[in-house]
Coordinates of C-alpha atoms and ligand atoms in Angstrom, one line a residue:
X1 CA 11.2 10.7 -12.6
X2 CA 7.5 11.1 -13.6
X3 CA 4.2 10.3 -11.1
X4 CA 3.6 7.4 -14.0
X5 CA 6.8 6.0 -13.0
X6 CA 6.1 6.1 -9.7
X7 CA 2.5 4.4 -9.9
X8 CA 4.2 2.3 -12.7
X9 CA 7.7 1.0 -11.3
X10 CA 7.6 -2.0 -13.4
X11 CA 7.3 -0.1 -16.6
X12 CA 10.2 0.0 -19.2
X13 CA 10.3 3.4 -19.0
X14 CA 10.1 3.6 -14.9
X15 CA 13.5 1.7 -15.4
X16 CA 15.1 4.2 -17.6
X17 CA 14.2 6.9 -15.8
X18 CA 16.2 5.5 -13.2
X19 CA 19.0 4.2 -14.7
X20 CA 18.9 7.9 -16.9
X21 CA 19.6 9.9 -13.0
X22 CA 22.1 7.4 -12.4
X23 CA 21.5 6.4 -8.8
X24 CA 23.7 4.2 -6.7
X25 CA 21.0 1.7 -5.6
X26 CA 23.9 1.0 -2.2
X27 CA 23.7 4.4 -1.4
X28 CA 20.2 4.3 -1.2
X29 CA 20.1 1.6 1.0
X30 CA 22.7 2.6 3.3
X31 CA 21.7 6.3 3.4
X32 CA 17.6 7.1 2.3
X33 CA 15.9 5.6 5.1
X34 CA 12.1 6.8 3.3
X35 CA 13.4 4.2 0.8
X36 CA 14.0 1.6 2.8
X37 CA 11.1 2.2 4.8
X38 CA 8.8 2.0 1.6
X39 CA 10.3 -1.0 0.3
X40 CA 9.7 -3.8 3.2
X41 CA 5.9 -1.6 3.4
X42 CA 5.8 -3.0 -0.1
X43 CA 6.6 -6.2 0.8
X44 CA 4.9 -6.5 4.1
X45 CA 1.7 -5.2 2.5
X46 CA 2.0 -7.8 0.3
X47 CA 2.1 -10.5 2.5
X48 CA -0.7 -8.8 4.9
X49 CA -3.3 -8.0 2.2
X50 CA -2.1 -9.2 -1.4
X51 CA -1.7 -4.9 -2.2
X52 CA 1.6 -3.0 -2.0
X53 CA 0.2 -0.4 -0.1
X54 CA -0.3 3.3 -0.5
X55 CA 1.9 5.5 -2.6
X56 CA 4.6 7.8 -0.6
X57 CA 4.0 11.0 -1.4
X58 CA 7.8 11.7 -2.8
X59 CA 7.3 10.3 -6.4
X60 CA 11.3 9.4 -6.2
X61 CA 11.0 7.6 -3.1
X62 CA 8.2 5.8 -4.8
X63 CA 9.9 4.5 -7.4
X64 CA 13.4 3.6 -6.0
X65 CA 11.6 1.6 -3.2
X66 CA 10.7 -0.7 -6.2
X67 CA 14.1 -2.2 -7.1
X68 CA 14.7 -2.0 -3.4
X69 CA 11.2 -4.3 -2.6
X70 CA 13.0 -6.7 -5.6
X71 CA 16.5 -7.0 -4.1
X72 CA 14.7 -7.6 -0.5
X73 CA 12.6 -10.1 -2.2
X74 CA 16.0 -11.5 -3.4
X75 CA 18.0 -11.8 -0.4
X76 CA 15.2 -13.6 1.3
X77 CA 14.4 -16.0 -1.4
X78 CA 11.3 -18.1 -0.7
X79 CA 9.4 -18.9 -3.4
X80 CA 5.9 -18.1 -1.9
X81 CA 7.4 -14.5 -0.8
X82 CA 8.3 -13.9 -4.8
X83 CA 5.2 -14.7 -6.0
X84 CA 3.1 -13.6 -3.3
X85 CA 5.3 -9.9 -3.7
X86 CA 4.5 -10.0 -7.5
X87 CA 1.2 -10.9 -7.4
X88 CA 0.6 -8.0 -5.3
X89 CA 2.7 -5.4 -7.5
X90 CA 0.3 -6.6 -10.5
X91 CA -3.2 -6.3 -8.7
X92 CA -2.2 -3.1 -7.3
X93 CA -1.4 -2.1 -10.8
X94 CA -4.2 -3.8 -11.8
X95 CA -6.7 -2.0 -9.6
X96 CA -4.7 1.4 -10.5
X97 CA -5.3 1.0 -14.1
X98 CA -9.3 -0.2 -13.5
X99 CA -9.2 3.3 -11.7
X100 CA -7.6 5.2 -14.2
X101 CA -10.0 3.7 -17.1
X102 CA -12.8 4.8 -15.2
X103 CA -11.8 7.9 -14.2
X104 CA -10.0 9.3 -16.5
X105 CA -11.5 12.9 -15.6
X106 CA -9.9 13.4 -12.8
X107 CA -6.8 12.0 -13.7
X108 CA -6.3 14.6 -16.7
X109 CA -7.7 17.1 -14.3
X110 CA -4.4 16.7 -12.2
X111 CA -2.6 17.0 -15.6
X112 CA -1.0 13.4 -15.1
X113 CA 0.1 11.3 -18.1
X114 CA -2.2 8.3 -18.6
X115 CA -1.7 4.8 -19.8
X116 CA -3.8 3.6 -22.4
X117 CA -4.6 -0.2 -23.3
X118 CA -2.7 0.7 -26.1
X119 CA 0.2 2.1 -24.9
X120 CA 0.4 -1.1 -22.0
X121 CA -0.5 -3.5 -25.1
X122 CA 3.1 -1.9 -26.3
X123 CA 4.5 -2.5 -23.1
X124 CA 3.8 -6.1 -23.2
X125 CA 4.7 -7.0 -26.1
X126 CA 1.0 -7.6 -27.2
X127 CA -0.1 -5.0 -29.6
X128 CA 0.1 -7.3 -32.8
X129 CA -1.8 -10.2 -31.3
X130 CA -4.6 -8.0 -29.7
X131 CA -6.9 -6.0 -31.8
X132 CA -10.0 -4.0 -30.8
X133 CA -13.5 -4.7 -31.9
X134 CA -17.3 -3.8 -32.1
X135 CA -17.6 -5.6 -28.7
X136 CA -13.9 -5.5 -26.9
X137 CA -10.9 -7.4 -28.4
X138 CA -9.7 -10.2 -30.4
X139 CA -6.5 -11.7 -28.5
X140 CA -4.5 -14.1 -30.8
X141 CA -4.9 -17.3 -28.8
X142 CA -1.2 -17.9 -28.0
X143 CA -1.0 -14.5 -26.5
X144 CA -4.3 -15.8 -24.4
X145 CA -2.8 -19.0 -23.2
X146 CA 0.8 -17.3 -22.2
X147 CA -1.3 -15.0 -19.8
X148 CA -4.6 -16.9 -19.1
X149 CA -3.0 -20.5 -18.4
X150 CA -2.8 -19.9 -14.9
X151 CA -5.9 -18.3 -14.0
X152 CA -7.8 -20.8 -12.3
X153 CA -11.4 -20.0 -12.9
X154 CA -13.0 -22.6 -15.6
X155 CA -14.4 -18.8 -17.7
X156 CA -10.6 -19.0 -18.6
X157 CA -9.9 -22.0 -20.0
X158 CA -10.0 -22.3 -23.6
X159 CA -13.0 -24.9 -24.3
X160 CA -15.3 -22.1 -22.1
X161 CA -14.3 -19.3 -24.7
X162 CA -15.4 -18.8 -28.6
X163 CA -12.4 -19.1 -31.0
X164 CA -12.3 -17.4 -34.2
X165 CA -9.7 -17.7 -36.4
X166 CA -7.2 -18.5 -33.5
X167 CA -8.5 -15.4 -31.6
X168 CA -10.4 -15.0 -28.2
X169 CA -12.7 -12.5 -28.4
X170 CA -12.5 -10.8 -24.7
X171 CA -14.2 -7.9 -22.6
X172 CA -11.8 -4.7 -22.0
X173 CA -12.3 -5.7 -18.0
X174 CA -11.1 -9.5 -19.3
X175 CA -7.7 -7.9 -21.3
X176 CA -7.0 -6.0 -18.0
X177 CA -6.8 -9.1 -16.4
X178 CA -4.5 -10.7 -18.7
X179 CA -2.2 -7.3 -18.9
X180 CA -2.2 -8.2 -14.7
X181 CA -0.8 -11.5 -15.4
X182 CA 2.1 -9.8 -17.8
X183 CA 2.9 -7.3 -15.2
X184 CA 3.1 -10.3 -12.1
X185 CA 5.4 -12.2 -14.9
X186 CA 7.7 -8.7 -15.3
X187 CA 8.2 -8.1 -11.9
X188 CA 9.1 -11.7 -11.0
X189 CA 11.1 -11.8 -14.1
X190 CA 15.0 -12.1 -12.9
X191 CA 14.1 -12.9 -9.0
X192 CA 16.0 -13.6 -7.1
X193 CA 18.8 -11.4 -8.7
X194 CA 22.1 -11.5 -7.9
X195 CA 22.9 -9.0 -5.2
X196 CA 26.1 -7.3 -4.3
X197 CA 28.1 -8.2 -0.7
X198 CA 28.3 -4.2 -0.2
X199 CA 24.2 -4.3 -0.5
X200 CA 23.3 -7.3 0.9
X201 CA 25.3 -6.4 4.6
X202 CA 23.3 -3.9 4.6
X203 CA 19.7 -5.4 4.7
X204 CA 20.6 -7.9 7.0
X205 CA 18.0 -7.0 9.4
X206 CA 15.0 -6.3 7.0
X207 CA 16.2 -9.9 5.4
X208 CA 15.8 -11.3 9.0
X209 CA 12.6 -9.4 9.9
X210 CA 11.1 -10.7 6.4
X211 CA 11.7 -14.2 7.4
X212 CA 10.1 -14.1 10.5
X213 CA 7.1 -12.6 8.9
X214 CA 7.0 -15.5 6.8
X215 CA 7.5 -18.0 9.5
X216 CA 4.0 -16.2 11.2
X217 CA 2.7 -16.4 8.7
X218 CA -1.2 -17.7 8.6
X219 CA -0.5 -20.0 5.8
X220 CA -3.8 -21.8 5.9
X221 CA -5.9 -19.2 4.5
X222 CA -6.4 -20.2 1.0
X223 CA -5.9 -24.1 1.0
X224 CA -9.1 -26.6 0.7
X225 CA -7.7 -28.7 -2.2
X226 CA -6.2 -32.4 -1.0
X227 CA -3.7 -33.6 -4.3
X228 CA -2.0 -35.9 -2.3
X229 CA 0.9 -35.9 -5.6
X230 CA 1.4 -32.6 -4.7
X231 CA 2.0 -33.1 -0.5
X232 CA 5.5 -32.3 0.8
X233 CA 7.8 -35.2 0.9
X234 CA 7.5 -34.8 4.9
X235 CA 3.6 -35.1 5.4
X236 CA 3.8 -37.8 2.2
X237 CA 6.0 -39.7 4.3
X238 CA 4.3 -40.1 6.9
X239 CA 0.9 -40.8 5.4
X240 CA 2.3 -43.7 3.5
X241 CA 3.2 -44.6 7.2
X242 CA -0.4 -43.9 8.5
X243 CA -1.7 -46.2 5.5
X244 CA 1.0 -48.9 6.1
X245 CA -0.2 -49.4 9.7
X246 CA 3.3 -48.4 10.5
X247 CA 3.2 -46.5 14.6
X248 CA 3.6 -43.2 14.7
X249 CA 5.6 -41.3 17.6
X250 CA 3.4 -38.1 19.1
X251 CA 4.6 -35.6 17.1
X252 CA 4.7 -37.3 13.9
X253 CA 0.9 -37.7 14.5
X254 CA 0.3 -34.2 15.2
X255 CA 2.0 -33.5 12.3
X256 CA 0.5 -35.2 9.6
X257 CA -3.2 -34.5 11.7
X258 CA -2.7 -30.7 11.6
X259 CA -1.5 -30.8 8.4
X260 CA -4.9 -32.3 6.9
X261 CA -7.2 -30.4 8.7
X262 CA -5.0 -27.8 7.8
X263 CA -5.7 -28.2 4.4
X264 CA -9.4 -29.3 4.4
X265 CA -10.0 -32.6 5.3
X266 CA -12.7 -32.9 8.1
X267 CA -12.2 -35.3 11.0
X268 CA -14.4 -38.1 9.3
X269 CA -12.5 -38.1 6.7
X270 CA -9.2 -38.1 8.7
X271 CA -10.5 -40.9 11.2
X272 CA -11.2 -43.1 7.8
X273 CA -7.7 -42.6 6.6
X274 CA -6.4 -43.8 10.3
X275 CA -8.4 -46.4 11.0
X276 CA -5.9 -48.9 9.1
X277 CA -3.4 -47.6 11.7
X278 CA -3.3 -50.0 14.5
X279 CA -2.1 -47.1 17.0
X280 CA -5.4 -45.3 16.3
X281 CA -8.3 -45.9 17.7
X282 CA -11.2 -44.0 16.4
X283 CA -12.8 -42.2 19.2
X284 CA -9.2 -41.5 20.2
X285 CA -8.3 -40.0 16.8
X286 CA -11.4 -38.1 16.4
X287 CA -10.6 -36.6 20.0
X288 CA -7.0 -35.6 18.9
X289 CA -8.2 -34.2 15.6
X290 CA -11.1 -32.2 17.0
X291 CA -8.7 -30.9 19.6
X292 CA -6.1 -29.8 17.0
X293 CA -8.9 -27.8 14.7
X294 CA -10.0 -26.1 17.7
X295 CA -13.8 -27.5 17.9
X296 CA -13.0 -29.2 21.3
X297 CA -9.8 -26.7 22.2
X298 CA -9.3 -23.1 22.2
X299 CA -7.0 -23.2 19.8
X300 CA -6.5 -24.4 16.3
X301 CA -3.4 -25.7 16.0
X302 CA -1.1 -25.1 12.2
X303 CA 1.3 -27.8 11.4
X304 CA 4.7 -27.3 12.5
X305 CA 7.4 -25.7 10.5
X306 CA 10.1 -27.4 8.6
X307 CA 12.5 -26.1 10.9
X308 CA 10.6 -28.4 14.2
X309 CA 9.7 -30.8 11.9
X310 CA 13.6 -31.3 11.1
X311 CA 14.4 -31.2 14.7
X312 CA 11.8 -34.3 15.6
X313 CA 13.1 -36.2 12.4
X314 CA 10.4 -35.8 10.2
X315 CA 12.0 -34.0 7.5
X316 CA 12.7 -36.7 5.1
X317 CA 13.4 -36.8 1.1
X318 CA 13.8 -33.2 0.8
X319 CA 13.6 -32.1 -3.0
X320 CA 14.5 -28.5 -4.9
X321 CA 11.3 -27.0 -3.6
X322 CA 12.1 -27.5 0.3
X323 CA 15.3 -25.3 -0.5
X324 CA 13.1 -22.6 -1.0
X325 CA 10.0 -22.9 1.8
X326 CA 10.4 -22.5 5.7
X327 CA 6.7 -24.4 6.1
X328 CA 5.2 -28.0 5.0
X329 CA 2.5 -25.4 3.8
X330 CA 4.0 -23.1 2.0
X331 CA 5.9 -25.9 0.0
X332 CA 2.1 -27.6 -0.9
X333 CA 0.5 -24.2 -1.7
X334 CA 3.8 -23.2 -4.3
X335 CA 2.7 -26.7 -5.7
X336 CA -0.8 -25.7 -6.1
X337 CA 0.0 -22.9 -7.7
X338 CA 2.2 -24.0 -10.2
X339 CA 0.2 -27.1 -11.2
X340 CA -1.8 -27.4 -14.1
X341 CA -5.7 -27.6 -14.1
X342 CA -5.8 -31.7 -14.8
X343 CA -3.5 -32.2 -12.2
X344 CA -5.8 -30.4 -9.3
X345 CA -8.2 -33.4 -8.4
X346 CA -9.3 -32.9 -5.6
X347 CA -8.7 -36.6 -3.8
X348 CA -12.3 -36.0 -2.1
X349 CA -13.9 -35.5 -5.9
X350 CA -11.6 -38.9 -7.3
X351 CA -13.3 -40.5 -4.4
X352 CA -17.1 -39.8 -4.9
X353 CA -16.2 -40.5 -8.8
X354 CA -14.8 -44.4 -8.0
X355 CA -18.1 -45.0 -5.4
X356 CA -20.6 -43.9 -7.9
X357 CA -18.4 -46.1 -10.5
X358 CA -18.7 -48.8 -7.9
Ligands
SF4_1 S1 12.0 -29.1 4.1 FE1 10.0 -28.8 5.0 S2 8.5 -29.3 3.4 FE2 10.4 -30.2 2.8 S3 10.4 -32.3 3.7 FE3 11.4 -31.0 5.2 S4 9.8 -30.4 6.5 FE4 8.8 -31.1 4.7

């Protein structure tokens, strides 16, 4: 087991290497606690600042707590914890590699084997669409859409970028991006695996502890985007209610309140979606919606989880997705993420666009 392997889990030849000294991944968990210990920092880390943390200094430790972070990652089986785990295995590869591009130096100084853009292009399954030029690299352009189609920023979409002969012509910092989006697709390839009664028994408590993290979760962080198509069947519920003029008990209210100041909307907007509610009068509304976002209250208040909204009644129409989410938030931002750029209109932007119309 090589320091590349460790820096690089993910990497075909990380896997070898540890297939190759044959270890017994439920030994591992039940006997090398540095493992253990190093997995769930992988995943916690994750969760707490999008990185996987520092290396340990035990290369072999390193590595193994890699398939150990996966089969965690497994056994809890949220989609927002998968992708937010393997988004964070890539950028910290990611930032790695930046590193080891610019400072080659000292890495050959420590006499470490390096990865090149070649070697990684190899890894990928890329080096016969990407070529190098005078001015950075040529990427075929269905190699650029497997890997750029869900960046977000409009620099990625395909109308912003020359095309030459069904090539993108890209900066070497621009490939490095795309080789991040291979390795978040490799280490979320397979998840959740299937994992064995004799392991699973025993990471019963670091399956538990992980969901609780997730229930604490601050899920609010990164949401200002209101695609009502894209709302959880509990919150779209009970806005078709709100717009129906339908009354709304307390906690339903609160709900559906917290949930769009949660994700954006500011109390105008909220008191002119209420005001065809016959329960809501508009200075009480803007009262209760002030309160909730913490301008008139100490405290800014998160919608509730689906495990209080199921215990009030207003979990309703559950789909696939719900299977996988503890939170009305997490289940809207796995929806953001996975939808395509057309489908992201903002409702605020459709809004402006029909009164200008008008
Ligand atoms: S499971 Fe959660 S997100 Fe889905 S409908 Fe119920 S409360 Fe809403």
């Amino acid at each position: 087991m090589k320091p590349l392997h460790a820096q690089y889990p993910f990497l075909d030849a990380a896997r070898e290497a540890v297939e190759a000294a044959d270890v017994d991944l439920a030994r591992v968990v039940r006997s090398d606690e540095a493992v253990l210990t190093r997995a769930l920092d992988r995943i916690e880390t994750a969760l707490d600042s999008g990185r996987v943390g520092d290396t340990h200094r035990r290369d072999r430790v390193e590595l193994l707590s890699y398939p150990v972070a996966r089969v965690l990652v497994s056994l809890v089986d949220q989609h927002i914890l998968t992708r937010k785990y393997a988004a964070a295995e890539a950028a910290t590869a990611h930032e790695r590699l930046q590193a080891a591009f610019t400072e080659g130096d000292d890495l050959k100084s420590r006499d470490r084997e390096r990865l090149t853009i070649q070697t990684l292009l190899t890894e990928f399954g890329m080096r016969q669409t990407v070529r190098e030029t005078a001015e950075g690299y040529a990427v075929g352009v269905g190699t650029y859409l497997t890997y750029a189609s869900d960046k977000r920023e409009d620099q990625w979409r395909l109308v912003n970028r020359p095309l030459q002969d069904g090539e993108v012509e890209l900066t070497e910092v621009e490939l490095l991006a795309l080789v991040e989006q291979a390795i978040e697709q490799r280490v979320a390839d397979g998840l959740p695996l299937g994992v064995p009664e004799a392991i699973a028994t025993h990471l019963e408590a670091e399956r538990e502890r992980l969901e609780e993290r997730l229930a604490d979760l601050d899920l609010t962080r990164d949401i200002d985007t209101v695609v009502p198509d894209l709302f959880p069947p509990c919150m779209s519920a009970l806005l078709d209610q709100v717009q129906k003029g339908e009354h709304l008990e307390h906690h339903s209210r609160f709900a559906i309140a917290t949930f769009l100041t949660t994700i954006g909307l500011t109390t105008d907007e909220i008191v002119d979606l209420f005001e065809v509610n016959p329960g809501f009068g508009e200075e009480a509304t803007r009262y209760q919606v002030d309160h909730i976002r913490g301008k008139t209250s100490p405290t800014q208040y998160s919608p509730p989880a689906c495990s209080t909204m199921q215990s009030y009644g207003d979990c309703v129409n559950k789909d696939n997705l719900c299977e996988q989410i503890s939170h009305p938030l997490s289940y809207y931002e796995a929806k953001l993420d996975d939808a395509d750029e057309d489908e992201l209109i903002d409702w605020r932007e459709e809004d402006e666009a029909a009164t200008s119309e008008s």
